[in-house]
Coordinates of C-alpha atoms and ligand atoms in Angstrom, one line a residue:
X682 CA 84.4 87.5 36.8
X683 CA 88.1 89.1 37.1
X684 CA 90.1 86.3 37.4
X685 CA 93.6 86.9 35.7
X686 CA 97.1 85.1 36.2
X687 CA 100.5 85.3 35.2
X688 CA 101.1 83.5 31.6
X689 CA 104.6 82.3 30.4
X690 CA 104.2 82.8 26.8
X691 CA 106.1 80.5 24.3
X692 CA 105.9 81.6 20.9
X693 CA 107.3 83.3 17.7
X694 CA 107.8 87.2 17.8
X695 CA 108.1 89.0 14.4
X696 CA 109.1 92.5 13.8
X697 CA 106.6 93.3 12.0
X698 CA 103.3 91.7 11.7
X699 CA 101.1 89.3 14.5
X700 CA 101.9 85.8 14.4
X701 CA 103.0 84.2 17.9
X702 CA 103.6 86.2 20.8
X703 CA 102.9 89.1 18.4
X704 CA 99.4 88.4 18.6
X705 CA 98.9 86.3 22.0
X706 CA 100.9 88.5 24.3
X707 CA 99.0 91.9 23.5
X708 CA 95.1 90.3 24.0
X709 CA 96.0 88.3 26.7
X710 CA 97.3 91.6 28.7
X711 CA 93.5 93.8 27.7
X712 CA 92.1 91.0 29.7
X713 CA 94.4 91.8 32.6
X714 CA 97.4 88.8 32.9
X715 CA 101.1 89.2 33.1
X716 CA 102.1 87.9 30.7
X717 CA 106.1 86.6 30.2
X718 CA 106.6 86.1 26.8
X719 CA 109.6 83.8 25.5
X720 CA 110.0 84.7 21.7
X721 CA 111.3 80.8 20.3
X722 CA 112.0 82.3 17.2
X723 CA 113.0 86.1 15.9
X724 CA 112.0 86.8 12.5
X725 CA 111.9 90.2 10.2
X726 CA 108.2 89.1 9.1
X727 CA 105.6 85.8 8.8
X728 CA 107.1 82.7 6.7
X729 CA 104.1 83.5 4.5
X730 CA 106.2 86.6 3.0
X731 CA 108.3 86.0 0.0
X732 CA 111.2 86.0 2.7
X733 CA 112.2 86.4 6.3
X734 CA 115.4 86.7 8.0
X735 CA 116.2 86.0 11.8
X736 CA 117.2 83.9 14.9
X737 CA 115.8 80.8 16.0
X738 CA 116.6 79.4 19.7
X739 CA 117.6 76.3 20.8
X740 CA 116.4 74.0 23.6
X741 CA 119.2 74.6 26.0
X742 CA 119.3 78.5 25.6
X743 CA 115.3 78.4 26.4
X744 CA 116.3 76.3 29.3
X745 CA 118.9 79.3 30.6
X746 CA 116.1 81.9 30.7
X747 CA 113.9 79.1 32.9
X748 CA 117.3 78.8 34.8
X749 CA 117.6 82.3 35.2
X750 CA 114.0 82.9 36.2
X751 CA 114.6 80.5 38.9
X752 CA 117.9 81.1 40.1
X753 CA 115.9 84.7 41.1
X754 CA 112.6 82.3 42.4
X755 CA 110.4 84.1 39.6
X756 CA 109.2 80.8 38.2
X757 CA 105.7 80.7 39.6
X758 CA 103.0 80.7 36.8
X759 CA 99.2 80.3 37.0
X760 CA 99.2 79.3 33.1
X761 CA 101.9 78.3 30.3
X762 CA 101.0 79.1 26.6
X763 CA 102.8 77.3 23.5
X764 CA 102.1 77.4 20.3
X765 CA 104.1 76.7 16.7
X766 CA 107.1 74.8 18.1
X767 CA 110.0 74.3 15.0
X768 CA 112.2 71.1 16.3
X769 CA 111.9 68.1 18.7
X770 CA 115.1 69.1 20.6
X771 CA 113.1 72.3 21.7
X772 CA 110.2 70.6 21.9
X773 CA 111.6 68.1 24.5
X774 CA 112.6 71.0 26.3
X775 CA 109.0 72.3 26.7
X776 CA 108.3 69.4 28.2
X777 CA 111.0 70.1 30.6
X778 CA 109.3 73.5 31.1
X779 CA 105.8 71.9 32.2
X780 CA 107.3 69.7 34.8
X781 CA 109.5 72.5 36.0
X782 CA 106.8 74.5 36.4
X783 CA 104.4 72.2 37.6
X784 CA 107.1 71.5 40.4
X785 CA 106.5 75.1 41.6
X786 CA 102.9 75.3 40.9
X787 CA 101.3 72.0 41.1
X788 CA 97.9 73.5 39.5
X789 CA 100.0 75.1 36.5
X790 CA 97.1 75.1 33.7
X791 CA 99.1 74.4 30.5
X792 CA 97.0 75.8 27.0
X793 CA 98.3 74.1 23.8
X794 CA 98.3 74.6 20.5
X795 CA 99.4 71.4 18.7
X796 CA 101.0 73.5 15.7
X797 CA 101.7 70.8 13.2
X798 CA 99.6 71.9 9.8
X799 CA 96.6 73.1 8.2
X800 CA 94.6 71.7 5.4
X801 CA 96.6 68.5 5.1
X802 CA 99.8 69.9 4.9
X803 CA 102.6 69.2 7.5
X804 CA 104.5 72.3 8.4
X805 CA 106.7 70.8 11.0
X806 CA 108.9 68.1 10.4
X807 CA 107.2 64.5 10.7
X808 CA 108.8 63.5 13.5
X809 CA 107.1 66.0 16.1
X810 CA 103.8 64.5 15.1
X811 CA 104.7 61.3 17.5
X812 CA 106.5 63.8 20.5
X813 CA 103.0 65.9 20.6
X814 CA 100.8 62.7 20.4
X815 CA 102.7 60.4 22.6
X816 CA 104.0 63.4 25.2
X817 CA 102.8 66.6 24.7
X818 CA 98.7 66.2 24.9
X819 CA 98.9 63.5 27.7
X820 CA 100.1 66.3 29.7
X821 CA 98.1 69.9 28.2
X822 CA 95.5 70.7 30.1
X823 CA 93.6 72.5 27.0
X824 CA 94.1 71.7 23.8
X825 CA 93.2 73.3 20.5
X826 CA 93.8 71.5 17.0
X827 CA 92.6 72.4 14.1
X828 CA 91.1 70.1 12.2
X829 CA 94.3 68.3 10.4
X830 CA 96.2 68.5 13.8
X831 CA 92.9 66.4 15.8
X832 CA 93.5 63.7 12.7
X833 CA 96.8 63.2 13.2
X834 CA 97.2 63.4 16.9
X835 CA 94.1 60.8 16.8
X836 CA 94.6 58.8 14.0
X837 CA 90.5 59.6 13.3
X838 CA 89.0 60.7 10.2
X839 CA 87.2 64.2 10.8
X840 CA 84.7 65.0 8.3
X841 CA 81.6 65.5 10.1
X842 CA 80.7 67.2 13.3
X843 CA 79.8 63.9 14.9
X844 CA 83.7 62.8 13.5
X845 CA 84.6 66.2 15.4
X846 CA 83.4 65.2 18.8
X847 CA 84.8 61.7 18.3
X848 CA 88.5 63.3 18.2
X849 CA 87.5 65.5 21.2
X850 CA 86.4 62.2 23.2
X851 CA 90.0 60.7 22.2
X852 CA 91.7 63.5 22.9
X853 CA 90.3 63.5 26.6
X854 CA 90.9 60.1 26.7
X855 CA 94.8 61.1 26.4
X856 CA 94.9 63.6 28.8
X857 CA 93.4 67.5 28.4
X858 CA 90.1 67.8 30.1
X859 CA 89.2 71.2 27.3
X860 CA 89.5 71.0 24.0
X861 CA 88.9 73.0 21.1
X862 CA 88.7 72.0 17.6
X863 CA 89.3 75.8 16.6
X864 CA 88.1 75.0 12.7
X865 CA 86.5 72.2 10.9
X866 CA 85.7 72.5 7.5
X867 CA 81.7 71.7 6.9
X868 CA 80.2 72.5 3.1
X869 CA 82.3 75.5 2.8
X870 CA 82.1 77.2 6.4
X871 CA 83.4 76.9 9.8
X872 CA 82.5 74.8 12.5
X873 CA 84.1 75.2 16.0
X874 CA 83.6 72.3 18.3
X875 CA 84.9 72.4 22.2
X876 CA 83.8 69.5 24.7
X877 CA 84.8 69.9 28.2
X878 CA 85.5 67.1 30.4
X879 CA 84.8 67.6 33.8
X880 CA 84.3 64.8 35.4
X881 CA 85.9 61.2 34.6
X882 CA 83.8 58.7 33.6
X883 CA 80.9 61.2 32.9
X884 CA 80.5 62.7 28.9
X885 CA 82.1 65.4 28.0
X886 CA 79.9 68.8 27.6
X887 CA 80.3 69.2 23.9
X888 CA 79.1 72.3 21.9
X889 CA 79.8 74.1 18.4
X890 CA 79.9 77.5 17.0
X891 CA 78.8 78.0 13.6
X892 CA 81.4 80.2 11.7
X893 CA 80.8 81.8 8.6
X894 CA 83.6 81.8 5.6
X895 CA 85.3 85.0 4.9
X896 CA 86.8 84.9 1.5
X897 CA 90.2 85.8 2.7
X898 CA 93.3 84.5 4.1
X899 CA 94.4 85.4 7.5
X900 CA 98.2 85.1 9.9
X901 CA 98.0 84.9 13.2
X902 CA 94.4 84.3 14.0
X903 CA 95.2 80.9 15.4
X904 CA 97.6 82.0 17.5
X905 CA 94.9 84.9 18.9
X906 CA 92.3 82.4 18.7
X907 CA 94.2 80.4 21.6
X908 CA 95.1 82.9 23.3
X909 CA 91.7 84.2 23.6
X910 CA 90.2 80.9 24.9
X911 CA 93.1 81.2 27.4
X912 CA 91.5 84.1 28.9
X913 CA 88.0 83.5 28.8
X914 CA 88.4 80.0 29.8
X915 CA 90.2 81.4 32.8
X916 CA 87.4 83.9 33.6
X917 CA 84.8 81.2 33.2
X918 CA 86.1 77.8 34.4
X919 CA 83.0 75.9 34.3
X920 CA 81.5 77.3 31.1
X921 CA 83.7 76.4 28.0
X922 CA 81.0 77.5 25.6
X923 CA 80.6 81.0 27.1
X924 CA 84.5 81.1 26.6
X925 CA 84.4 80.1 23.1
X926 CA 81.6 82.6 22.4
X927 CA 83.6 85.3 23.8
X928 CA 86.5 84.4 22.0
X929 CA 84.8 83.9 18.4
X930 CA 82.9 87.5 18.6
X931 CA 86.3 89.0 19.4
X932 CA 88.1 87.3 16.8
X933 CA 85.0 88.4 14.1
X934 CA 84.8 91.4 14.7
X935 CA 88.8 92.0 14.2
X936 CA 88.5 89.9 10.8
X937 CA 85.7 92.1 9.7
X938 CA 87.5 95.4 11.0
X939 CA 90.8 93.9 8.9
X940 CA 89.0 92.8 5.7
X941 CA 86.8 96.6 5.9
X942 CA 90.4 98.2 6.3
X943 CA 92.0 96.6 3.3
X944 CA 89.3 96.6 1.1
X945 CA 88.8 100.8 1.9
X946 CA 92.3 101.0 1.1
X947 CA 91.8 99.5 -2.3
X948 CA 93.3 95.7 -1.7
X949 CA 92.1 92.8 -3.0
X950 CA 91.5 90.6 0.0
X951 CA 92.5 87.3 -1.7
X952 CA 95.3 88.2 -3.1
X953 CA 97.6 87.7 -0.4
X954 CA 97.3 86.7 3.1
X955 CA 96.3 89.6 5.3
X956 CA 98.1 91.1 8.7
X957 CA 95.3 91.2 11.7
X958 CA 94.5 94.9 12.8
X959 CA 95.0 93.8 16.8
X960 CA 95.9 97.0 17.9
X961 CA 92.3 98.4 16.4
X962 CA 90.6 96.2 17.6
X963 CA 91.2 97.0 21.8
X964 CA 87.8 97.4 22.2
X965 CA 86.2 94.0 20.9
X966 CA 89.1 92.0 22.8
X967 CA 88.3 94.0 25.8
X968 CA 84.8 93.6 26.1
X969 CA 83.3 91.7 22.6
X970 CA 79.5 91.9 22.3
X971 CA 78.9 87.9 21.7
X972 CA 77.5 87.9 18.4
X973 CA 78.1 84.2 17.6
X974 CA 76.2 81.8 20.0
X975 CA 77.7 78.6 21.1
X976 CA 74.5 75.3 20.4
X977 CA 75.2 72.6 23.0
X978 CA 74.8 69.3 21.8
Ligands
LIG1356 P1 96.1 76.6 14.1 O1 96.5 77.7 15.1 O2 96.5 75.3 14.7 O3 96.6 76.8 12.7 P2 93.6 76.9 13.0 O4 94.0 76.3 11.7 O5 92.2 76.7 13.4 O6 94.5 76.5 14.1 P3 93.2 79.4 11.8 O7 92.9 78.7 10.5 O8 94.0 80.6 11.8 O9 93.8 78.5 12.9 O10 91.7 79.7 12.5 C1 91.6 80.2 13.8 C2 90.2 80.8 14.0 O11 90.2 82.0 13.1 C3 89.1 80.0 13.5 O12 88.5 79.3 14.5 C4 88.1 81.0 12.9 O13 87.3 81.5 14.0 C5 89.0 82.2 12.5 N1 89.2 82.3 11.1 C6 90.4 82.1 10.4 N2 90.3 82.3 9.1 C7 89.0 82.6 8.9 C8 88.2 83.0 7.7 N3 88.7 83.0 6.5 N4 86.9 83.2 7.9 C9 86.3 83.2 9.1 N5 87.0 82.9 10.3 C10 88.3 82.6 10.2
LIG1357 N1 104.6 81.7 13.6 C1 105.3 82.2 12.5 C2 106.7 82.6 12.6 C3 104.6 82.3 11.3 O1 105.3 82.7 10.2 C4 103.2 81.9 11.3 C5 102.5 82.0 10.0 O2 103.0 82.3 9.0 C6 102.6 81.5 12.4 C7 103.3 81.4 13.6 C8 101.2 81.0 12.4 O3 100.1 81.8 12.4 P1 98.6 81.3 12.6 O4 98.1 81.8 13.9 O5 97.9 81.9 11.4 O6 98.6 79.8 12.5
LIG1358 MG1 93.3 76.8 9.8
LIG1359 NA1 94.1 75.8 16.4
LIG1360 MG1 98.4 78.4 13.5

């Protein structure tokens, strides 16, 4: 399957380093989309650094460049991409986005990553947890929370895999008809769950992928890990799990290929988070052998 699109990209863009569109916009184009990126913040480096330094902007000067792109009728997109979103005035705008772009393309497939945390902590202010829950998912087409994100924007309890599928059955409920629960924590490993709804009324097709625990802390592999299920989930519309497993053996093989390349250079891999070798890794975002297998419930 070939199938590609144009993507309008809405995500941070560091000098240095993949976070955001840094690491969406380059994976997304190996598998053959336009892609438009919008860069919602400028920063030297990753807020994990000691420091960073940089522009952020506002609602109304993302709403020029959509003016802009239509005042020249280049506002048709197949697919719009969002991920870690600072402030509810931009946020609001996004929304703004969505129904713009909807008005052009009535199919407009909108892929969100509900960027509010990770391992109980809130990284956004509070107040966008309500804008995402009572505005955002109701209108995402995919969505893909991690495991704090699918409790807050459900209100449910995840500590199981059967609490998993629960939150993906509420989250359909609201609104997106894929969803990915990119990482829940199990005894100690990963667990990604993904349920596809694709009929009303009928269960969701619910599977998980069995991740195992490297000892080291990553940037930017949420951001790639959307982006990835973008493309494969675009490739293959009807199989979810064959998108997931696509995206997972990609994603593995560039953790293994980063972890290999600091450890040869002499780093300890704990002892700081590490930067993603994207670039290197061409070939497993390209074509990834699947070497982690999706088991449908
Ligand atoms: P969000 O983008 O909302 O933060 P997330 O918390 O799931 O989502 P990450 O924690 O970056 O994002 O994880 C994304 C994916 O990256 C996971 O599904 C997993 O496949 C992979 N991953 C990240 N860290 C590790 C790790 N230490 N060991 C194995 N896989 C990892
Ligand atoms: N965007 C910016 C500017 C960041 O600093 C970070 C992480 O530090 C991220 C996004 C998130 O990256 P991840 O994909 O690991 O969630
Ligand atoms: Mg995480
Ligand atoms: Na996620
Ligand atoms: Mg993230």
């Amino acid at each position: 399957p070939s199938e590609t699109g144009r993507v309008l990209s809405i995500q941070s863009h560091t000098v240095q380093g993949y976070v955001g569109n840094k690491s969406a916009v380059f994976p997304l184009q190996l598998l053959g989309y336009d892609v438009d990126p919008i860069n919602s913040v400028q920063f030297s480096n990753h807020t994990g650094y000691p420091s960073f330094k940089g522009q952020v902007l506002n609602g109304q000067q993302l709403w020029d460049l959509i003016e802009g792109l239509e005042a020249n009728d280049l506002l048709y997109y197949t697919h719009l991409l969002t991920g870690y979103i600072g402030s509810v005035s931009f946020l609001n705008t996004v929304l703004d986005v969505v129904s713009k772009l909807r008005s052009i393309n009535p199919k407009l497939t909108y892929v969100c990553d509900p960027v509010l945390g990770d391992e109980g902590k809130l990284y956004v202010p509070q107040e966008l947890v309500t804008v995402y829950r009572e505005r955002v998912v109701p209108i995402a087409s995919m969505l893909t929370p991690n495991q704090f994100e699918a409790e807050l924007l459900t209100g449910l309890r995840i500590q199981s895999e059967e609490d998993g599928r629960e939150a993906c059955n509420s989250i359909h409920a609201a609104g997106p008809s894929k969803v990915v629960i990119t990482s829940i924590n199990v005894d100690g490993n990963l667990l990604l769950i993904g349920s596809h709804l694709k009929e009303k009324g009928n269960p969701p097709k619910q599977f998980k992928i069995a991740i195992p625990k490297i000892p080291a802390y990553f940037t930017g592999t949420g951001d790639l890990m959307t982006a990835l299920l973008l493309g494969w989930s675009n490739k293959h519309p009807d199989n979810l799990e064959k998108a997931a497993e696509l995206a997972v053996s990609s994603l593995q093989a560039l953790l293994q290929r980063t972890l290999d390349d600091y450890k040869s250079a002499g780093h300890d891999p704990k002892s700081s988070s590490l930067e993603i070798r994207l670039i290197q890794s061409q070939d497993d975002i390209r074509s990834p052998q699947i070497t982690f297998k999706a088991e449908i419930y």
